[in-house]
């Protein structure tokens, strides 16, 4: 998998929001809100191919979390990002 280019997390009113970079038309009905962990993963995975195990490894290296929970959360995040059209 790879994250689509042209999106950037920004802080808007205290929330992390994924928005299109300038020059792209924004669809504000489908903005993606991210918690700090999702933002960490998004920024860590930019410009590289990755798999579920890569995401899990990032979480295990950054946070005190069990492998099973990290795997479950990363699977859900991949599904969310795929559904939103953010993964190619």
PDB file of C-alpha atoms in Angstrom:
ATOM      1  CA  UNK A   1       0.000   0.000   0.000  1.00  0.00           C
ATOM      2  CA  UNK A   2       0.941   3.620  -0.317  1.00  0.00           C
ATOM      3  CA  UNK A   3      -0.661   6.828   0.935  1.00  0.00           C
ATOM      4  CA  UNK A   4      -1.965   9.093  -1.789  1.00  0.00           C
ATOM      5  CA  UNK A   5      -0.063  12.321  -2.220  1.00  0.00           C
ATOM      6  CA  UNK A   6      -1.634  15.722  -1.944  1.00  0.00           C
ATOM      7  CA  UNK A   7      -2.945  15.571   1.605  1.00  0.00           C
ATOM      8  CA  UNK A   8      -1.547  17.059   4.770  1.00  0.00           C
ATOM      9  CA  UNK A   9      -2.567  16.867   8.418  1.00  0.00           C
ATOM     10  CA  UNK A  10      -3.233  20.282   9.916  1.00  0.00           C
ATOM     11  CA  UNK A  11      -4.401  21.517  13.282  1.00  0.00           C
ATOM     12  CA  UNK A  12      -7.741  23.303  12.965  1.00  0.00           C
ATOM     13  CA  UNK A  13      -9.506  24.435  16.128  1.00  0.00           C
ATOM     14  CA  UNK A  14      -7.379  22.054  18.182  1.00  0.00           C
ATOM     15  CA  UNK A  15      -8.146  18.994  16.028  1.00  0.00           C
ATOM     16  CA  UNK A  16      -5.910  17.194  13.558  1.00  0.00           C
ATOM     17  CA  UNK A  17      -7.631  17.285  10.175  1.00  0.00           C
ATOM     18  CA  UNK A  18      -6.397  15.781   6.923  1.00  0.00           C
ATOM     19  CA  UNK A  19      -6.888  18.371   4.198  1.00  0.00           C
ATOM     20  CA  UNK A  20      -5.948  18.548   0.535  1.00  0.00           C
ATOM     21  CA  UNK A  21      -2.789  20.523  -0.234  1.00  0.00           C
ATOM     22  CA  UNK A  22      -3.287  23.901  -1.857  1.00  0.00           C
ATOM     23  CA  UNK A  23      -4.275  23.760  -5.468  1.00  0.00           C
ATOM     24  CA  UNK A  24      -6.607  20.814  -4.944  1.00  0.00           C
ATOM     25  CA  UNK A  25     -10.321  21.211  -4.594  1.00  0.00           C
ATOM     26  CA  UNK A  26     -11.425  20.398  -1.056  1.00  0.00           C
ATOM     27  CA  UNK A  27     -14.483  18.264  -0.379  1.00  0.00           C
ATOM     28  CA  UNK A  28     -15.387  19.433   3.115  1.00  0.00           C
ATOM     29  CA  UNK A  29     -18.105  16.804   3.440  1.00  0.00           C
ATOM     30  CA  UNK A  30     -15.412  14.117   3.653  1.00  0.00           C
ATOM     31  CA  UNK A  31     -12.668  15.659   5.784  1.00  0.00           C
ATOM     32  CA  UNK A  32     -10.739  13.165   7.886  1.00  0.00           C
ATOM     33  CA  UNK A  33     -10.167  13.897  11.557  1.00  0.00           C
ATOM     34  CA  UNK A  34      -7.149  12.193  13.129  1.00  0.00           C
ATOM     35  CA  UNK A  35      -6.142  11.514  16.671  1.00  0.00           C
ATOM     36  CA  UNK A  36      -2.424  12.009  17.492  1.00  0.00           C
ATOM     37  CA  UNK A  37      -1.654   8.324  16.889  1.00  0.00           C
ATOM     38  CA  UNK A  38      -3.239   8.297  13.420  1.00  0.00           C
ATOM     39  CA  UNK A  39      -1.369  11.486  12.593  1.00  0.00           C
ATOM     40  CA  UNK A  40       1.905   9.889  13.735  1.00  0.00           C
ATOM     41  CA  UNK A  41       1.253   6.937  11.439  1.00  0.00           C
ATOM     42  CA  UNK A  42       0.234   9.151   8.494  1.00  0.00           C
ATOM     43  CA  UNK A  43       3.391  11.232   8.791  1.00  0.00           C
ATOM     44  CA  UNK A  44       5.604   8.156   9.312  1.00  0.00           C
ATOM     45  CA  UNK A  45       4.256   6.387   6.236  1.00  0.00           C
ATOM     46  CA  UNK A  46       4.590   9.240   3.745  1.00  0.00           C
ATOM     47  CA  UNK A  47       6.431   8.443   0.503  1.00  0.00           C
ATOM     48  CA  UNK A  48       6.910   4.737   1.181  1.00  0.00           C
ATOM     49  CA  UNK A  49       5.194   1.454   0.534  1.00  0.00           C
ATOM     50  CA  UNK A  50       3.896  -0.212   3.667  1.00  0.00           C
ATOM     51  CA  UNK A  51       1.948  -3.181   4.948  1.00  0.00           C
ATOM     52  CA  UNK A  52      -0.005  -3.816   8.119  1.00  0.00           C
ATOM     53  CA  UNK A  53       3.108  -5.159   9.861  1.00  0.00           C
ATOM     54  CA  UNK A  54       4.960  -1.886   9.149  1.00  0.00           C
ATOM     55  CA  UNK A  55       2.212   0.112  10.836  1.00  0.00           C
ATOM     56  CA  UNK A  56       2.121  -2.254  13.809  1.00  0.00           C
ATOM     57  CA  UNK A  57       5.903  -1.977  14.163  1.00  0.00           C
ATOM     58  CA  UNK A  58       5.686   1.818  14.220  1.00  0.00           C
ATOM     59  CA  UNK A  59       3.091   1.726  16.984  1.00  0.00           C
ATOM     60  CA  UNK A  60       5.039  -0.802  19.045  1.00  0.00           C
ATOM     61  CA  UNK A  61       8.165   1.338  18.739  1.00  0.00           C
ATOM     62  CA  UNK A  62       6.415   4.547  19.730  1.00  0.00           C
ATOM     63  CA  UNK A  63       3.777   3.532  22.280  1.00  0.00           C
ATOM     64  CA  UNK A  64       3.387   1.089  25.145  1.00  0.00           C
ATOM     65  CA  UNK A  65       0.750  -1.096  23.492  1.00  0.00           C
ATOM     66  CA  UNK A  66       0.243  -4.831  23.060  1.00  0.00           C
ATOM     67  CA  UNK A  67       0.783  -6.330  19.621  1.00  0.00           C
ATOM     68  CA  UNK A  68      -2.802  -7.612  19.328  1.00  0.00           C
ATOM     69  CA  UNK A  69      -4.317  -4.209  20.079  1.00  0.00           C
ATOM     70  CA  UNK A  70      -1.898  -2.403  17.741  1.00  0.00           C
ATOM     71  CA  UNK A  71      -2.753  -4.890  14.972  1.00  0.00           C
ATOM     72  CA  UNK A  72      -6.505  -4.446  15.526  1.00  0.00           C
ATOM     73  CA  UNK A  73      -6.263  -0.647  15.521  1.00  0.00           C
ATOM     74  CA  UNK A  74      -4.026  -0.551  12.440  1.00  0.00           C
ATOM     75  CA  UNK A  75      -6.382  -2.874  10.558  1.00  0.00           C
ATOM     76  CA  UNK A  76      -9.296  -0.556  11.348  1.00  0.00           C
ATOM     77  CA  UNK A  77      -7.275   2.491  10.308  1.00  0.00           C
ATOM     78  CA  UNK A  78      -6.290   0.914   6.988  1.00  0.00           C
ATOM     79  CA  UNK A  79      -9.964   0.135   6.334  1.00  0.00           C
ATOM     80  CA  UNK A  80     -10.942   3.728   7.171  1.00  0.00           C
ATOM     81  CA  UNK A  81      -8.218   5.236   4.995  1.00  0.00           C
ATOM     82  CA  UNK A  82      -9.030   2.868   2.122  1.00  0.00           C
ATOM     83  CA  UNK A  83     -12.736   3.680   2.319  1.00  0.00           C
ATOM     84  CA  UNK A  84     -11.904   7.421   2.310  1.00  0.00           C
ATOM     85  CA  UNK A  85      -9.702   6.983  -0.792  1.00  0.00           C
ATOM     86  CA  UNK A  86      -6.466   7.893   0.961  1.00  0.00           C
ATOM     87  CA  UNK A  87      -4.581   4.664   0.137  1.00  0.00           C
ATOM     88  CA  UNK A  88      -3.489   3.384  -3.253  1.00  0.00           C
TER      89      UNK A  88
END
